[in-house]
Amino acid sequence: MKNESYFTIVENDIINDIEHISNLEFRLYVIISSLSNNKNGYCYLSYSNLRKKISISERQFYRCINNLVKYNYLIKIKSTNSQRVFLQPVVNRVVSERKDYNKNSEFNLFDYDWLS
């Protein structure tokens, strides 16, 4: 199997937010962001597989996810077809923190089409 190289875009907000975001949360965010590079812009990997990627407990995982959601770095998206919840990185936090913010807005999510 050929080893492919790729990159992930991470905003400076989360890099510099050492007051709210731990190193573990940052690492999880980067993994989720790298796996969100698809047509819909959210991570398809299951929670258990995400946990295995960084070798953390279920409790640590949910703490990290909840903190990333709390500080508006991730959005949880419920699937319309099943009970599954997907994780999506919020890239433009300035737009998403406005009072008129709509989670379905085209401005709150990163446009991954330019990578194609």
Short mmCIF file of N, CA and C in Angstrom, two decimals:
data_model
loop_
_atom_site.label_atom_id
_atom_site.label_comp_id
_atom_site.label_asym_id
_atom_site.label_seq_id
_atom_site.Cartn_x
_atom_site.Cartn_y
_atom_site.Cartn_z
N MET A 1 0.84 -1.19 0.00
CA MET A 1 0.00 0.00 0.00
C MET A 1 0.88 1.24 0.00
N LYS A 2 0.55 2.17 -0.85
CA LYS A 2 1.31 3.40 -0.97
C LYS A 2 0.98 4.34 0.19
N ASN A 3 2.00 4.92 0.80
CA ASN A 3 1.81 5.86 1.89
C ASN A 3 1.52 7.23 1.31
N GLU A 4 0.28 7.71 1.47
CA GLU A 4 -0.12 8.99 0.92
C GLU A 4 0.07 10.08 1.96
N SER A 5 0.47 11.24 1.51
CA SER A 5 0.67 12.38 2.39
C SER A 5 -0.40 13.42 2.11
N TYR A 6 -0.91 14.04 3.14
CA TYR A 6 -1.90 15.09 2.99
C TYR A 6 -1.74 16.07 4.15
N PHE A 7 -2.48 17.15 4.09
CA PHE A 7 -2.39 18.15 5.13
C PHE A 7 -3.77 18.48 5.66
N THR A 8 -3.82 19.12 6.81
CA THR A 8 -5.07 19.53 7.44
C THR A 8 -4.98 21.00 7.78
N ILE A 9 -6.02 21.74 7.49
CA ILE A 9 -6.07 23.15 7.82
C ILE A 9 -6.64 23.30 9.23
N VAL A 10 -5.93 24.03 10.06
CA VAL A 10 -6.37 24.29 11.43
C VAL A 10 -6.31 25.79 11.66
N GLU A 11 -7.40 26.36 12.14
CA GLU A 11 -7.43 27.80 12.39
C GLU A 11 -6.57 28.18 13.59
N ASN A 12 -6.08 29.39 13.56
CA ASN A 12 -5.25 29.89 14.65
C ASN A 12 -6.00 29.99 15.97
N ASP A 13 -7.32 30.18 15.92
CA ASP A 13 -8.10 30.30 17.17
C ASP A 13 -7.88 29.11 18.09
N ILE A 14 -7.98 27.93 17.56
CA ILE A 14 -7.83 26.74 18.40
C ILE A 14 -6.37 26.49 18.77
N ILE A 15 -5.46 26.87 17.89
CA ILE A 15 -4.03 26.71 18.21
C ILE A 15 -3.66 27.57 19.40
N ASN A 16 -4.20 28.78 19.45
CA ASN A 16 -3.84 29.73 20.50
C ASN A 16 -4.72 29.66 21.74
N ASP A 17 -5.75 28.84 21.73
CA ASP A 17 -6.69 28.78 22.86
C ASP A 17 -6.23 27.80 23.93
N ILE A 18 -5.08 28.08 24.53
CA ILE A 18 -4.53 27.19 25.56
C ILE A 18 -5.28 27.34 26.90
N GLU A 19 -6.07 28.37 27.01
CA GLU A 19 -6.85 28.59 28.23
C GLU A 19 -8.02 27.61 28.34
N HIS A 20 -8.61 27.24 27.19
CA HIS A 20 -9.80 26.38 27.20
C HIS A 20 -9.57 24.99 26.63
N ILE A 21 -8.60 24.85 25.72
CA ILE A 21 -8.42 23.60 24.99
C ILE A 21 -7.12 22.92 25.40
N SER A 22 -7.24 21.68 25.83
CA SER A 22 -6.06 20.91 26.23
C SER A 22 -5.34 20.35 25.00
N ASN A 23 -4.14 19.85 25.21
CA ASN A 23 -3.38 19.24 24.11
C ASN A 23 -4.11 18.03 23.53
N LEU A 24 -4.73 17.25 24.39
CA LEU A 24 -5.49 16.09 23.95
C LEU A 24 -6.70 16.51 23.11
N GLU A 25 -7.39 17.54 23.54
CA GLU A 25 -8.54 18.05 22.78
C GLU A 25 -8.09 18.59 21.43
N PHE A 26 -6.96 19.27 21.43
CA PHE A 26 -6.43 19.80 20.17
C PHE A 26 -6.10 18.66 19.21
N ARG A 27 -5.46 17.65 19.73
CA ARG A 27 -5.10 16.50 18.89
C ARG A 27 -6.35 15.83 18.31
N LEU A 28 -7.37 15.66 19.15
CA LEU A 28 -8.62 15.06 18.68
C LEU A 28 -9.27 15.95 17.61
N TYR A 29 -9.26 17.25 17.84
CA TYR A 29 -9.81 18.19 16.86
C TYR A 29 -9.10 18.06 15.50
N VAL A 30 -7.79 17.97 15.52
CA VAL A 30 -7.02 17.86 14.28
C VAL A 30 -7.37 16.56 13.56
N ILE A 31 -7.49 15.48 14.29
CA ILE A 31 -7.86 14.19 13.68
C ILE A 31 -9.25 14.28 13.06
N ILE A 32 -10.20 14.86 13.79
CA ILE A 32 -11.56 15.01 13.26
C ILE A 32 -11.54 15.90 12.02
N SER A 33 -10.79 16.98 12.07
CA SER A 33 -10.70 17.88 10.91
C SER A 33 -10.11 17.17 9.70
N SER A 34 -9.07 16.38 9.93
CA SER A 34 -8.45 15.67 8.81
C SER A 34 -9.39 14.63 8.20
N LEU A 35 -10.25 14.06 9.03
CA LEU A 35 -11.20 13.06 8.54
C LEU A 35 -12.48 13.69 8.00
N SER A 36 -12.60 15.00 8.12
CA SER A 36 -13.79 15.71 7.63
C SER A 36 -13.60 16.25 6.22
N ASN A 37 -12.51 15.91 5.62
CA ASN A 37 -12.21 16.38 4.27
C ASN A 37 -12.96 15.50 3.27
N ASN A 38 -14.27 15.72 3.19
CA ASN A 38 -15.11 14.95 2.29
C ASN A 38 -16.23 15.86 1.77
N LYS A 39 -17.10 15.31 0.99
CA LYS A 39 -18.17 16.09 0.36
C LYS A 39 -19.05 16.81 1.38
N ASN A 40 -19.38 16.17 2.50
CA ASN A 40 -20.27 16.76 3.49
C ASN A 40 -19.54 17.59 4.55
N GLY A 41 -18.24 17.42 4.66
CA GLY A 41 -17.48 18.22 5.61
C GLY A 41 -17.56 17.76 7.05
N TYR A 42 -18.00 16.52 7.28
CA TYR A 42 -18.00 16.01 8.65
C TYR A 42 -17.35 14.64 8.72
N CYS A 43 -16.97 14.27 9.92
CA CYS A 43 -16.22 13.05 10.17
C CYS A 43 -17.16 11.84 10.21
N TYR A 44 -16.89 10.85 9.38
CA TYR A 44 -17.69 9.63 9.33
C TYR A 44 -17.22 8.56 10.31
N LEU A 45 -16.02 8.69 10.81
CA LEU A 45 -15.47 7.65 11.69
C LEU A 45 -16.27 7.55 12.98
N SER A 46 -16.53 6.35 13.43
CA SER A 46 -17.30 6.15 14.65
C SER A 46 -16.53 6.66 15.86
N TYR A 47 -17.25 6.93 16.93
CA TYR A 47 -16.63 7.42 18.17
C TYR A 47 -15.61 6.41 18.70
N SER A 48 -15.94 5.13 18.64
CA SER A 48 -15.00 4.12 19.16
C SER A 48 -13.71 4.09 18.34
N ASN A 49 -13.82 4.24 17.03
CA ASN A 49 -12.61 4.28 16.20
C ASN A 49 -11.82 5.56 16.40
N LEU A 50 -12.49 6.66 16.63
CA LEU A 50 -11.78 7.91 16.95
C LEU A 50 -11.00 7.74 18.26
N ARG A 51 -11.63 7.15 19.24
CA ARG A 51 -10.97 6.91 20.54
C ARG A 51 -9.74 6.04 20.36
N LYS A 52 -9.85 5.01 19.55
CA LYS A 52 -8.72 4.11 19.31
C LYS A 52 -7.56 4.82 18.62
N LYS A 53 -7.87 5.78 17.75
CA LYS A 53 -6.82 6.50 17.04
C LYS A 53 -5.88 7.25 17.98
N ILE A 54 -6.41 7.72 19.10
CA ILE A 54 -5.55 8.46 20.04
C ILE A 54 -5.42 7.76 21.38
N SER A 55 -5.92 6.56 21.48
CA SER A 55 -5.76 5.71 22.68
C SER A 55 -6.19 6.41 23.98
N ILE A 56 -7.46 6.80 24.02
CA ILE A 56 -7.98 7.39 25.26
C ILE A 56 -9.22 6.63 25.69
N SER A 57 -9.59 6.82 26.94
CA SER A 57 -10.77 6.15 27.48
C SER A 57 -12.04 6.80 26.94
N GLU A 58 -13.13 6.10 27.10
CA GLU A 58 -14.42 6.62 26.66
C GLU A 58 -14.76 7.91 27.42
N ARG A 59 -14.48 7.91 28.70
CA ARG A 59 -14.76 9.08 29.53
C ARG A 59 -13.95 10.31 29.08
N GLN A 60 -12.65 10.11 28.82
CA GLN A 60 -11.81 11.19 28.33
C GLN A 60 -12.31 11.69 26.98
N PHE A 61 -12.69 10.75 26.13
CA PHE A 61 -13.16 11.10 24.79
C PHE A 61 -14.37 12.02 24.88
N TYR A 62 -15.37 11.64 25.66
CA TYR A 62 -16.58 12.45 25.75
C TYR A 62 -16.32 13.80 26.41
N ARG A 63 -15.41 13.86 27.35
CA ARG A 63 -15.02 15.15 27.94
C ARG A 63 -14.41 16.05 26.88
N CYS A 64 -13.52 15.50 26.08
CA CYS A 64 -12.88 16.27 25.01
C CYS A 64 -13.91 16.78 24.00
N ILE A 65 -14.77 15.89 23.55
CA ILE A 65 -15.79 16.27 22.57
C ILE A 65 -16.70 17.35 23.14
N ASN A 66 -17.17 17.16 24.35
CA ASN A 66 -18.07 18.13 24.96
C ASN A 66 -17.41 19.49 25.14
N ASN A 67 -16.13 19.50 25.47
CA ASN A 67 -15.42 20.77 25.62
C ASN A 67 -15.23 21.45 24.26
N LEU A 68 -14.93 20.68 23.24
CA LEU A 68 -14.78 21.25 21.90
C LEU A 68 -16.11 21.81 21.37
N VAL A 69 -17.20 21.16 21.72
CA VAL A 69 -18.53 21.67 21.34
C VAL A 69 -18.84 22.92 22.17
N LYS A 70 -18.55 22.88 23.44
CA LYS A 70 -18.82 24.00 24.34
C LYS A 70 -18.14 25.28 23.84
N TYR A 71 -16.90 25.17 23.40
CA TYR A 71 -16.16 26.34 22.93
C TYR A 71 -16.28 26.56 21.42
N ASN A 72 -17.26 25.91 20.82
CA ASN A 72 -17.64 26.13 19.43
C ASN A 72 -16.53 25.79 18.43
N TYR A 73 -15.82 24.71 18.69
CA TYR A 73 -14.84 24.21 17.73
C TYR A 73 -15.40 23.03 16.94
N LEU A 74 -16.40 22.37 17.49
CA LEU A 74 -17.07 21.26 16.81
C LEU A 74 -18.58 21.44 16.90
N ILE A 75 -19.26 20.88 15.91
CA ILE A 75 -20.72 20.82 15.91
C ILE A 75 -21.10 19.35 15.83
N LYS A 76 -22.11 18.95 16.59
CA LYS A 76 -22.65 17.60 16.46
C LYS A 76 -23.82 17.66 15.49
N ILE A 77 -23.79 16.77 14.51
CA ILE A 77 -24.83 16.72 13.49
C ILE A 77 -25.52 15.37 13.56
N LYS A 78 -26.83 15.39 13.80
CA LYS A 78 -27.59 14.14 13.86
C LYS A 78 -27.99 13.72 12.45
N SER A 79 -27.80 12.45 12.19
CA SER A 79 -28.17 11.89 10.89
C SER A 79 -29.69 11.81 10.80
N THR A 80 -30.21 12.13 9.63
CA THR A 80 -31.66 12.05 9.43
C THR A 80 -32.11 10.61 9.24
N ASN A 81 -31.22 9.74 8.79
CA ASN A 81 -31.58 8.35 8.50
C ASN A 81 -31.39 7.41 9.68
N SER A 82 -30.59 7.81 10.66
CA SER A 82 -30.31 6.91 11.78
C SER A 82 -30.11 7.73 13.05
N GLN A 83 -29.73 7.06 14.11
CA GLN A 83 -29.47 7.72 15.38
C GLN A 83 -28.02 8.21 15.48
N ARG A 84 -27.26 8.06 14.44
CA ARG A 84 -25.84 8.39 14.45
C ARG A 84 -25.61 9.90 14.54
N VAL A 85 -24.56 10.28 15.26
CA VAL A 85 -24.18 11.68 15.38
C VAL A 85 -22.79 11.85 14.78
N PHE A 86 -22.66 12.78 13.85
CA PHE A 86 -21.37 13.06 13.21
C PHE A 86 -20.77 14.32 13.81
N LEU A 87 -19.47 14.43 13.73
CA LEU A 87 -18.76 15.61 14.24
C LEU A 87 -18.25 16.43 13.07
N GLN A 88 -18.45 17.73 13.16
CA GLN A 88 -18.02 18.63 12.11
C GLN A 88 -17.25 19.80 12.72
N PRO A 89 -16.06 20.06 12.23
CA PRO A 89 -15.30 21.21 12.74
C PRO A 89 -15.92 22.52 12.29
N VAL A 90 -15.93 23.49 13.18
CA VAL A 90 -16.37 24.84 12.85
C VAL A 90 -15.12 25.60 12.46
N VAL A 91 -15.10 26.13 11.28
CA VAL A 91 -13.88 26.76 10.81
C VAL A 91 -13.92 28.26 10.97
N ASN A 92 -15.03 28.89 10.66
CA ASN A 92 -15.10 30.34 10.78
C ASN A 92 -15.90 30.69 12.03
N ARG A 93 -15.24 30.71 13.18
CA ARG A 93 -15.91 30.94 14.45
C ARG A 93 -16.46 32.35 14.57
N VAL A 94 -15.88 33.32 13.90
CA VAL A 94 -16.36 34.69 13.98
C VAL A 94 -17.79 34.76 13.45
N VAL A 95 -18.04 34.11 12.32
CA VAL A 95 -19.38 34.07 11.76
C VAL A 95 -20.30 33.25 12.66
N SER A 96 -19.82 32.11 13.16
CA SER A 96 -20.68 31.22 13.92
C SER A 96 -21.03 31.76 15.30
N GLU A 97 -20.29 32.73 15.81
CA GLU A 97 -20.59 33.30 17.12
C GLU A 97 -21.55 34.48 17.05
N ARG A 98 -21.96 34.86 15.84
CA ARG A 98 -22.93 35.95 15.71
C ARG A 98 -24.25 35.52 16.30
N LYS A 99 -25.06 36.49 16.73
CA LYS A 99 -26.36 36.18 17.33
C LYS A 99 -27.32 35.56 16.33
N ASP A 100 -27.19 35.91 15.07
CA ASP A 100 -28.09 35.37 14.04
C ASP A 100 -27.55 34.10 13.41
N TYR A 101 -26.62 33.46 14.09
CA TYR A 101 -25.99 32.23 13.60
C TYR A 101 -27.01 31.11 13.43
N ASN A 102 -26.94 30.48 12.29
CA ASN A 102 -27.79 29.34 11.98
C ASN A 102 -26.85 28.17 11.69
N LYS A 103 -26.99 27.07 12.42
CA LYS A 103 -26.07 25.94 12.25
C LYS A 103 -26.12 25.35 10.86
N ASN A 104 -27.16 25.65 10.10
CA ASN A 104 -27.23 25.16 8.74
C ASN A 104 -26.73 26.19 7.74
N SER A 105 -26.22 27.28 8.24
CA SER A 105 -25.73 28.35 7.39
C SER A 105 -24.55 27.88 6.55
N GLU A 106 -24.46 28.40 5.35
CA GLU A 106 -23.34 28.03 4.48
C GLU A 106 -22.04 28.67 4.93
N PHE A 107 -22.10 29.64 5.84
CA PHE A 107 -20.90 30.36 6.25
C PHE A 107 -20.19 29.74 7.44
N ASN A 108 -20.81 28.85 8.15
CA ASN A 108 -20.19 28.31 9.36
C ASN A 108 -19.27 27.12 9.08
N LEU A 109 -19.32 26.59 7.89
CA LEU A 109 -18.56 25.39 7.59
C LEU A 109 -17.53 25.66 6.51
N PHE A 110 -16.49 24.90 6.54
CA PHE A 110 -15.42 25.05 5.58
C PHE A 110 -15.82 24.44 4.25
N ASP A 111 -15.48 25.09 3.17
CA ASP A 111 -15.77 24.57 1.84
C ASP A 111 -14.61 23.69 1.39
N TYR A 112 -14.81 22.39 1.45
CA TYR A 112 -13.76 21.45 1.11
C TYR A 112 -13.63 21.20 -0.38
N ASP A 113 -14.52 21.76 -1.19
CA ASP A 113 -14.50 21.50 -2.62
C ASP A 113 -13.22 21.99 -3.29
N TRP A 114 -12.61 23.04 -2.74
CA TRP A 114 -11.40 23.57 -3.37
C TRP A 114 -10.24 22.58 -3.31
N LEU A 115 -10.32 21.58 -2.41
CA LEU A 115 -9.25 20.60 -2.30
C LEU A 115 -9.30 19.56 -3.41
N SER A 116 -10.41 19.46 -4.10
CA SER A 116 -10.58 18.44 -5.13
C SER A 116 -9.81 18.77 -6.38
#
